[in-house]
């Protein structure tokens, strides 16, 4: 807040980066703990105060904000969490004379909206630009001398082994927006995990230190690029059929690896799953994931072919969609 005040007085521009759009993440009933959820996807609805609506960011399902809790009838159901829209509202109250622009998926949904906001900020028509990761992707604003990364550790909580890498990537990109002109830049990182190595190395802009620590982590737990990772996703509208396909797939692959004499004792194959996808249901389609780890890419390629063939030949499972990714 102090740095923003200095920048406004000096007539310089600032960027506030938060990797979450919307006003508040969810509505919560303090009486019973109810949180509105999308009926078509396994995610909670995101609250947008501009239009008083709840929205699913996966399938687009939208409803109006309930005045009372649909579960217990309490009138105290209210937003919690924060997003870019909420940050814009707070900044407007804190700095009423400042000209503020917000750039996220909501404000750029119309044709040309993305470029209009960037061009207006580049022309100096705003003092503060608030947005998600789309504002830190390589843009060059010479008058920007302050970047604030808010809740910088949000991406660290993702259920993905690359979350530290993504956090480091976003923070170094965000920091790179400040001081690109003649004036020196200043970057403020707000985090609840200031000792985390991805935060520390991003603040120091130390790529080698991050690489060293991240590779030690990948080797210890067996993640790419230390080992190969085959991700197989199967999906179907019928949950029972999907469960049958998952059982068959696991049985088929483990049977193959157990009977394959070409595999040496050192070529251990690690299976994880099948498990429900992080977002189990999207637009009424259920999804399961099977992870397979192996150092030998040729073996993983063969396993992928075997898995796809297994489902193709299975009777009654023709509707199950097979997808794979090899890292």
XYZ file of C-alpha atoms in Angstrom:
327
model
C 0.000 0.000 0.000
C 2.856 2.384 0.861
C 4.668 1.587 -2.396
C 1.463 2.148 -4.393
C 1.030 5.545 -2.749
C 4.626 6.490 -3.684
C 4.072 5.405 -7.279
C 0.818 7.342 -7.592
C 2.487 10.491 -6.241
C 5.380 10.066 -8.679
C 3.023 9.551 -11.631
C 4.369 6.070 -12.296
C 2.386 2.938 -13.119
C 1.871 -0.212 -11.043
C 0.742 -3.783 -11.665
C -1.032 -6.001 -9.136
C -0.952 -9.686 -10.029
C -3.267 -12.298 -8.516
C -3.705 -15.652 -10.218
C -7.405 -15.933 -9.468
C -10.262 -14.088 -11.127
C -13.642 -13.255 -9.665
C -14.622 -11.425 -6.518
C -14.477 -14.129 -3.892
C -13.718 -17.740 -4.485
C -16.937 -19.181 -3.039
C -20.024 -18.481 -0.981
C -20.000 -20.139 2.427
C -22.774 -20.697 4.926
C -21.293 -20.284 8.451
C -24.262 -22.128 9.958
C -23.977 -25.479 8.141
C -20.831 -25.134 6.000
C -22.704 -25.374 2.681
C -20.806 -24.140 -0.418
C -22.662 -23.957 -3.797
C -21.297 -26.528 -6.243
C -21.689 -26.962 -9.996
C -24.216 -29.735 -10.772
C -22.260 -30.711 -13.901
C -18.680 -30.520 -12.574
C -16.906 -31.551 -9.356
C -15.965 -27.970 -8.464
C -17.398 -25.166 -6.356
C -18.972 -22.161 -8.062
C -16.970 -18.919 -8.119
C -18.693 -15.750 -6.926
C -18.655 -12.633 -9.168
C -19.912 -9.518 -7.378
C -20.214 -7.374 -10.535
C -23.345 -9.234 -11.601
C -24.171 -11.041 -8.357
C -23.811 -14.453 -9.974
C -22.108 -17.753 -9.234
C -20.182 -19.323 -12.131
C -18.399 -22.581 -12.950
C -15.089 -21.800 -14.668
C -15.070 -25.252 -16.301
C -18.437 -25.550 -18.094
C -19.864 -22.021 -17.755
C -22.863 -23.021 -15.588
C -24.234 -19.865 -13.901
C -26.819 -19.099 -11.208
C -27.784 -15.987 -9.257
C -26.319 -15.559 -5.791
C -28.729 -17.138 -3.280
C -30.033 -14.767 -0.590
C -30.400 -17.601 1.894
C -28.563 -20.900 2.283
C -30.222 -23.537 0.027
C -29.311 -26.190 2.598
C -30.378 -24.744 5.973
C -32.093 -21.457 5.063
C -29.615 -19.258 6.946
C -29.542 -15.614 5.760
C -25.830 -15.333 6.619
C -24.421 -17.101 3.554
C -21.602 -14.824 2.320
C -18.514 -14.708 0.083
C -15.083 -15.760 1.327
C -11.682 -15.797 -0.365
C -10.597 -13.243 -2.908
C -10.004 -12.687 -6.627
C -9.021 -9.952 -9.087
C -12.472 -8.391 -8.961
C -12.288 -8.143 -5.178
C -8.792 -6.625 -5.384
C -10.117 -4.008 -7.817
C -12.908 -3.071 -5.402
C -10.444 -2.778 -2.504
C -7.958 -0.712 -4.537
C -10.729 1.647 -5.662
C -11.685 2.300 -2.021
C -8.069 2.698 -0.880
C -7.039 4.946 -3.794
C -10.214 6.746 -4.972
C -8.295 9.106 -7.277
C -6.336 6.345 -9.009
C -7.304 5.182 -12.492
C -7.613 1.395 -12.337
C -7.937 -1.246 -15.040
C -8.660 -4.953 -14.490
C -7.604 -7.623 -16.953
C -8.818 -11.198 -16.620
C -11.027 -13.627 -18.523
C -14.153 -11.723 -17.466
C -13.024 -8.334 -18.773
C -11.483 -9.692 -21.991
C -14.292 -12.015 -23.073
C -15.488 -9.582 -25.773
C -13.675 -9.403 -29.100
C -10.677 -7.087 -28.878
C -11.061 -6.662 -25.104
C -7.577 -8.010 -24.410
C -5.840 -5.532 -26.702
C -8.026 -2.581 -25.652
C -6.982 -2.904 -22.016
C -3.290 -3.387 -22.816
C -3.269 -0.449 -25.235
C -5.026 1.856 -22.761
C -2.506 0.976 -20.047
C 0.421 1.421 -22.452
C -0.880 4.903 -23.347
C -0.850 5.837 -19.676
C -4.644 5.975 -19.316
C -4.494 4.051 -16.035
C -2.273 4.127 -12.954
C -2.834 0.557 -11.748
C -3.404 -2.617 -13.771
C -4.875 -5.551 -11.845
C -5.033 -8.991 -13.405
C -4.319 -12.694 -13.611
C -1.346 -14.352 -15.304
C -2.288 -12.842 -18.682
C -0.836 -9.482 -17.543
C 2.627 -10.884 -16.799
C 3.228 -12.714 -20.091
C 5.972 -10.697 -21.778
C 4.314 -7.264 -21.911
C 6.581 -4.210 -22.015
C 5.333 -1.149 -20.098
C 8.227 1.352 -19.605
C 6.342 3.413 -17.005
C 5.688 0.422 -14.709
C 8.022 0.652 -11.722
C 6.070 -1.445 -9.201
C 4.728 -4.996 -9.374
C 2.831 -6.546 -6.481
C 2.312 -10.325 -6.484
C -0.649 -10.993 -4.188
C -1.086 -14.395 -2.509
C 1.899 -15.575 -4.531
C 1.740 -19.093 -3.118
C -1.760 -19.898 -4.424
C -0.308 -22.070 -7.191
C 1.769 -24.021 -4.644
C -1.407 -25.728 -3.417
C -2.230 -27.278 -6.801
C -2.314 -31.097 -6.987
C 0.464 -31.196 -9.572
C 4.147 -32.053 -9.194
C 4.934 -28.975 -11.342
C 3.307 -26.491 -8.929
C 6.659 -25.172 -7.615
C 7.897 -24.717 -11.181
C 4.712 -22.879 -12.153
C 4.980 -20.607 -9.102
C 8.621 -19.769 -9.896
C 7.698 -19.165 -13.545
C 4.801 -16.823 -12.753
C 6.710 -14.831 -10.145
C 9.806 -14.331 -12.305
C 7.607 -13.232 -15.206
C 5.647 -10.873 -12.958
C 8.851 -9.389 -11.526
C 10.133 -8.851 -15.046
C 7.345 -6.331 -15.781
C 8.855 -3.746 -13.401
C 11.702 -1.400 -14.276
C 11.777 -1.987 -18.037
C 12.158 1.742 -18.720
C 14.704 4.239 -17.413
C 13.435 4.166 -13.803
C 14.338 1.308 -11.450
C 11.710 -1.302 -10.703
C 10.409 -2.574 -7.382
C 8.690 -5.915 -6.753
C 6.727 -6.889 -3.641
C 5.785 -10.560 -3.138
C 3.055 -11.305 -0.601
C 3.149 -14.936 0.520
C 2.199 -17.217 3.399
C 5.247 -19.420 2.648
C 8.176 -16.972 2.494
C 10.700 -19.768 3.154
C 9.605 -21.966 0.232
C 12.444 -22.397 -2.250
C 10.339 -21.417 -5.285
C 9.406 -18.116 -3.588
C 12.948 -17.478 -2.364
C 14.629 -18.203 -5.710
C 12.002 -16.233 -7.664
C 12.588 -13.206 -5.420
C 16.332 -13.543 -6.017
C 15.805 -14.277 -9.751
C 18.141 -17.256 -9.210
C 17.343 -19.793 -11.924
C 20.222 -22.155 -11.107
C 19.303 -22.391 -7.420
C 15.692 -23.182 -8.292
C 16.724 -25.812 -10.858
C 19.038 -27.534 -8.376
C 16.434 -27.761 -5.623
C 13.572 -28.692 -7.945
C 15.579 -31.466 -9.649
C 16.511 -32.924 -6.250
C 12.782 -33.015 -5.458
C 11.920 -34.639 -8.814
C 14.636 -37.306 -8.425
C 13.642 -38.091 -4.848
C 9.955 -38.621 -5.674
C 10.408 -39.949 -9.205
C 8.885 -37.230 -11.397
C 9.829 -36.000 -14.889
C 12.367 -35.255 -16.147
C 14.073 -37.643 -13.710
C 11.804 -40.464 -14.947
C 9.204 -40.844 -17.682
C 5.550 -40.392 -16.741
C 2.667 -41.796 -18.769
C -0.723 -40.312 -17.871
C -3.745 -42.227 -19.139
C -7.170 -40.615 -18.769
C -10.423 -42.425 -19.458
C -13.792 -40.666 -19.501
C -17.464 -41.535 -19.889
C -20.895 -40.136 -19.052
C -21.762 -43.460 -17.372
C -19.950 -43.694 -14.035
C -20.407 -47.482 -13.747
C -18.984 -48.097 -17.221
C -16.022 -45.880 -16.363
C -15.380 -47.910 -13.208
C -15.479 -51.150 -15.231
C -13.035 -49.699 -17.757
C -10.656 -48.626 -14.972
C -10.648 -52.105 -13.386
C -10.095 -53.771 -16.780
C -7.298 -51.368 -17.715
C -5.418 -51.920 -14.462
C -5.798 -55.699 -14.708
C -4.683 -55.786 -18.338
C -1.542 -53.700 -17.802
C -0.411 -55.408 -14.610
C -0.944 -58.796 -16.209
C 1.196 -57.761 -19.172
C 4.052 -56.462 -17.019
C 3.964 -59.590 -14.845
C 4.214 -61.927 -17.838
C 6.704 -59.924 -19.901
C 10.067 -61.691 -19.813
C 11.772 -58.845 -21.707
C 11.625 -56.611 -18.639
C 14.724 -56.858 -16.464
C 14.606 -56.737 -12.677
C 15.933 -53.167 -12.776
C 13.090 -51.977 -15.021
C 10.497 -51.524 -12.302
C 7.200 -50.078 -13.488
C 5.248 -48.045 -10.964
C 1.462 -47.807 -11.302
C -0.528 -45.137 -9.441
C -4.273 -45.482 -9.765
C -6.614 -45.556 -11.531
C -7.923 -42.713 -9.380
C -10.532 -40.008 -9.853
C -9.186 -37.023 -11.801
C -8.519 -33.886 -9.700
C -11.773 -32.543 -11.147
C -13.702 -35.815 -11.335
C -16.710 -34.590 -13.299
C -16.695 -31.907 -16.017
C -19.887 -31.094 -17.916
C -21.486 -34.380 -16.753
C -18.548 -36.486 -17.943
C -16.694 -38.548 -15.315
C -12.918 -38.955 -15.575
C -10.331 -41.329 -14.094
C -6.541 -41.201 -14.373
C -3.827 -43.845 -14.281
C -0.208 -42.741 -13.792
C 2.656 -45.002 -14.885
C 6.318 -44.229 -14.088
C 9.327 -45.756 -15.831
C 12.784 -44.534 -16.822
C 12.588 -46.260 -20.214
C 10.395 -44.249 -22.626
C 10.135 -47.168 -25.067
C 8.455 -49.256 -22.392
C 5.954 -46.470 -21.654
C 5.170 -46.102 -25.368
C 4.463 -49.831 -25.567
C 2.278 -49.691 -22.442
C 0.260 -46.862 -23.993
C -0.409 -48.956 -27.106
C -1.374 -51.962 -24.969
C -3.765 -49.883 -22.851
C -5.524 -48.369 -25.864
C -5.833 -51.776 -27.546
C -7.204 -53.329 -24.351
C -10.099 -50.847 -24.203
C -10.797 -51.076 -27.944
C -11.257 -54.836 -27.737
C -13.418 -54.736 -24.596
C -17.118 -55.350 -25.245
C -19.604 -52.832 -23.864
C -16.971 -50.143 -23.282
C -17.043 -48.575 -26.739
C -18.204 -45.219 -25.372
C -15.223 -44.818 -23.021
C -12.865 -42.102 -24.295
C -9.138 -42.867 -24.050
C -6.516 -40.077 -23.820
C -2.841 -40.222 -22.904
C 0.120 -37.952 -22.325
C 3.775 -38.965 -22.117
C 6.140 -36.648 -20.247
